[in-house]
mmCIF file of C-alpha atoms and ligand atoms in Angstrom:
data_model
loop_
_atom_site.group_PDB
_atom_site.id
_atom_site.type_symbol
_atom_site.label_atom_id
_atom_site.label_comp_id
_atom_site.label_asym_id
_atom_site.label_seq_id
_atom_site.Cartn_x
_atom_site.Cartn_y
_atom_site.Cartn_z
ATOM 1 C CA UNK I 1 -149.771 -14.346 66.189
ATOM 2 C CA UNK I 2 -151.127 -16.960 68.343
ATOM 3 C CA UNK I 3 -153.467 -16.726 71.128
ATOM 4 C CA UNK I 4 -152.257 -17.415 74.786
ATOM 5 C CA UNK I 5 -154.571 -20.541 74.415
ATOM 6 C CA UNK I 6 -152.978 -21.897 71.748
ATOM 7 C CA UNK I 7 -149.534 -21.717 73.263
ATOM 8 C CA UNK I 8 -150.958 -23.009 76.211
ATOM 9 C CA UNK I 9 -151.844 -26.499 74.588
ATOM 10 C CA UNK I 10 -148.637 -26.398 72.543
ATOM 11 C CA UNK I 11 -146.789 -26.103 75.480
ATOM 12 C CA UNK I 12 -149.068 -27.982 77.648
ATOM 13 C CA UNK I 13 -150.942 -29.944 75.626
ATOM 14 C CA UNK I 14 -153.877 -31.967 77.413
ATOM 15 C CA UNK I 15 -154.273 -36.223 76.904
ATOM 16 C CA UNK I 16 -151.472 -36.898 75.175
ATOM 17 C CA UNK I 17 -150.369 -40.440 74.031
ATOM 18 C CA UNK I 18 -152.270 -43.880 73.838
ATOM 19 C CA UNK I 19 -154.656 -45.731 74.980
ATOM 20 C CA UNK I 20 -154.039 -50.001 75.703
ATOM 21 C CA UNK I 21 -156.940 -51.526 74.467
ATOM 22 C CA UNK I 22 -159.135 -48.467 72.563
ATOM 23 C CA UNK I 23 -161.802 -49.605 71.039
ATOM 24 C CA UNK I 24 -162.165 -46.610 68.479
ATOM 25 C CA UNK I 25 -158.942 -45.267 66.837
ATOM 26 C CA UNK I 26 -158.674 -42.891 63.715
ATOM 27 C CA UNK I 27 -155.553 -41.757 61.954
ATOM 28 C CA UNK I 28 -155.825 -38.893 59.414
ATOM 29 C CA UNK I 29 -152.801 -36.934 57.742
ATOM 30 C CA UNK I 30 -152.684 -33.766 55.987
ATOM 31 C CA UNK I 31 -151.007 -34.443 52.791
ATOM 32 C CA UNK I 32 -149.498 -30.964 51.854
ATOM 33 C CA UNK I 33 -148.110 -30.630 55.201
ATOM 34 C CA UNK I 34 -147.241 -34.381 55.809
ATOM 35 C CA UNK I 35 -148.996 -33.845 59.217
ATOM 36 C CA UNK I 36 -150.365 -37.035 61.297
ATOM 37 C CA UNK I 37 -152.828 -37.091 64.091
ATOM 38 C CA UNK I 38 -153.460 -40.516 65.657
ATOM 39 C CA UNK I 39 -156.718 -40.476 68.168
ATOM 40 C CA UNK I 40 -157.277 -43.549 70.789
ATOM 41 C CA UNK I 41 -160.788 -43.308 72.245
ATOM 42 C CA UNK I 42 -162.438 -45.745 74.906
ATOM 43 C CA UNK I 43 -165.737 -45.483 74.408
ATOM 44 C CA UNK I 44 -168.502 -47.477 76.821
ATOM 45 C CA UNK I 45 -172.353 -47.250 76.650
ATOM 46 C CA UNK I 46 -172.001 -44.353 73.482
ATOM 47 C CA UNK I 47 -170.092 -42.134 75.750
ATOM 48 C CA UNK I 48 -166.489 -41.234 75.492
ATOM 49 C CA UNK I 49 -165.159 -42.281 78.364
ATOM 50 C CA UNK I 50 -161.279 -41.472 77.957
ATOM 51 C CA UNK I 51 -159.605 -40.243 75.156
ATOM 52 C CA UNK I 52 -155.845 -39.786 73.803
ATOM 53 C CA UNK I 53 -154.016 -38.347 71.152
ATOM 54 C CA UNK I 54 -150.918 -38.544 69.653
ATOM 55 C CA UNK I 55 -149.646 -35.937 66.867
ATOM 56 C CA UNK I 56 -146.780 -35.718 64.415
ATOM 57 C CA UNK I 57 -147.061 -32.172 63.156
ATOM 58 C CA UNK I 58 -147.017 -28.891 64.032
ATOM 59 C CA UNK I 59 -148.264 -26.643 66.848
ATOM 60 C CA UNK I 60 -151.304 -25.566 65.851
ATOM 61 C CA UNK I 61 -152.066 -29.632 64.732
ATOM 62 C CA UNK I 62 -151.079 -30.009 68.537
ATOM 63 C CA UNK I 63 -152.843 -27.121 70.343
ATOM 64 C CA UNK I 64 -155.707 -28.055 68.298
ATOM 65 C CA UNK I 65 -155.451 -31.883 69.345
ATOM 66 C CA UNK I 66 -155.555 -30.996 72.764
ATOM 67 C CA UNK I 67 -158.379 -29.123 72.698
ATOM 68 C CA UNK I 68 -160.603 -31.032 70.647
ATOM 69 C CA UNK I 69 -159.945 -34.446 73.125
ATOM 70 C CA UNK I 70 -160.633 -31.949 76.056
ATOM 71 C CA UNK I 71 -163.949 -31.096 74.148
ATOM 72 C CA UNK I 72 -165.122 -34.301 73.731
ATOM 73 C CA UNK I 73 -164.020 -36.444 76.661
ATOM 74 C CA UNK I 74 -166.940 -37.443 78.280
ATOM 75 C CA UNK I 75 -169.644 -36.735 75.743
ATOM 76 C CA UNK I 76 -171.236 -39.125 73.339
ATOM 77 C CA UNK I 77 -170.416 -39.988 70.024
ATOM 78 C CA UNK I 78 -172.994 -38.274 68.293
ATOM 79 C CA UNK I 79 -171.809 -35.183 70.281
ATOM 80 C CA UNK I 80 -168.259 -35.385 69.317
ATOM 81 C CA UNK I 81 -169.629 -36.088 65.449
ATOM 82 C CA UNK I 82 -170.869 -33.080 66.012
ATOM 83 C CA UNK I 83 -167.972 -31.339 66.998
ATOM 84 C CA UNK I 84 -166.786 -28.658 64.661
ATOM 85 C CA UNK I 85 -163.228 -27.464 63.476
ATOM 86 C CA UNK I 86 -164.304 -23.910 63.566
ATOM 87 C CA UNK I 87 -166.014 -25.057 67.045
ATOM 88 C CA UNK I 88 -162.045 -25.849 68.421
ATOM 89 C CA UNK I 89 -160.816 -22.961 66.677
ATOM 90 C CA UNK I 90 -163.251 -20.605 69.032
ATOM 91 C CA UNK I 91 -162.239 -22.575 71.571
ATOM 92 C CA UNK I 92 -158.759 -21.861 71.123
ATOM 93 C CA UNK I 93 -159.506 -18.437 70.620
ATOM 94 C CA UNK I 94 -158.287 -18.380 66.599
ATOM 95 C CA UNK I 95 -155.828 -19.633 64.743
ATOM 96 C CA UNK I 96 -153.930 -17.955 61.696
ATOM 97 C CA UNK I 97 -155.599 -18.560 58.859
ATOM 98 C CA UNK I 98 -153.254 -20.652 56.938
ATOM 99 C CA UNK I 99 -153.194 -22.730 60.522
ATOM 100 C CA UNK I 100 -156.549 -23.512 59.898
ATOM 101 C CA UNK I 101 -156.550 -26.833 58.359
ATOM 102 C CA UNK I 102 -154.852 -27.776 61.183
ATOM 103 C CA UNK I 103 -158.029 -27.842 63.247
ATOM 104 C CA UNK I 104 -159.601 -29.509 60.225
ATOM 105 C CA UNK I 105 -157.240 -32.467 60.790
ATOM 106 C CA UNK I 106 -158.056 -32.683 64.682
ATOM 107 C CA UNK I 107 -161.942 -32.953 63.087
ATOM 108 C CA UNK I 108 -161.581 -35.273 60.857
ATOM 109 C CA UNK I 109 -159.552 -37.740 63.231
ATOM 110 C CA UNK I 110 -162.036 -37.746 65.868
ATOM 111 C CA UNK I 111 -164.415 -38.526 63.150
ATOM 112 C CA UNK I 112 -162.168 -41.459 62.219
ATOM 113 C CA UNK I 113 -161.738 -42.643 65.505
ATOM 114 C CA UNK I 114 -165.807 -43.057 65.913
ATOM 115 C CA UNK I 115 -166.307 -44.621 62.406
ATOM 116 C CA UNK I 116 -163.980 -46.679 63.610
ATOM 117 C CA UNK I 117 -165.585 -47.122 66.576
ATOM 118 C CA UNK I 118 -168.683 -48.068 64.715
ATOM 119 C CA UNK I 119 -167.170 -50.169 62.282
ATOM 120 C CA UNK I 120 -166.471 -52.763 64.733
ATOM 121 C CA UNK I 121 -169.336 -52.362 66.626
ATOM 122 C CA UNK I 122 -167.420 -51.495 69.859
ATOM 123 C CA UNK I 123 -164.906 -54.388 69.672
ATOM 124 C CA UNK I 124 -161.765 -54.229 70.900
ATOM 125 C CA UNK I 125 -159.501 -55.108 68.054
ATOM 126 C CA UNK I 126 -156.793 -57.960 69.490
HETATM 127 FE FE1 FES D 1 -150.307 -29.045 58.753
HETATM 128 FE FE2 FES D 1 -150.442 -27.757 60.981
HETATM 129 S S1 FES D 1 -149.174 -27.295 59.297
HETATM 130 S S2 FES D 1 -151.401 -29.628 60.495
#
């Protein structure tokens, strides 16, 4: 049911944890599922220079994570605003459909981590 992809960043998933000192972070949650995804981002001169996630939920919230911090590490902001869930889905070569609002979360918190981001103007908060 999933793709060899998926299980690949489920079982191997890519950037995990945190980053000391990120000056973008964004923290969404899925509230039927009770899902959390936590993104650190350390972003210099617009571009995403390292990124990190951290995810309490379930595999597809994970595989998902991993791929969509692989897909934007290293581009600028406005190119990981632009990112799509259905972008990391193909990516990922599908998910289930009722996994899909899984890759909606992993949108929606690297969104978070950039308003964030631009919210404090690129300050790192103490
Ligand atoms: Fe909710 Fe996957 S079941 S994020």
């Amino acid at each position: 049911m999933y793709s060899e992809k998926v299980m690949d960043h489920f079982a191997n998933p890519r950037n995990v944890g945190e980053i000391e000192n990120a000056n973008a972070v964004g923290e969404v949650g899925n509230a039927k599922c009770g899902d959390i995804m936590k993104i650190y981002m350390d972003i210099e001169d617009n571009i995403i220079k390292d990124v990190k996630f951290k995810t309490f939920g379930c595999g597809a919230a994970i595989a998902t994570s991993s791929m969509a911090t692989e897909m934007v590490k290293g581009k600028t902001v406005d190119e990981a605003l632009a990112l799509t869930n259905k972008a990391v889905m193909e990516a990922l070569d599908g998910l289930p459909t009722e996994k899909i609002h899984c890759s909606v979360l992993a949108e929606e918190a690297i969104r978070s981590a950039i308003e964030d981001y631009k919210k404090r103007g690129g300050v790192v908060n103490e």
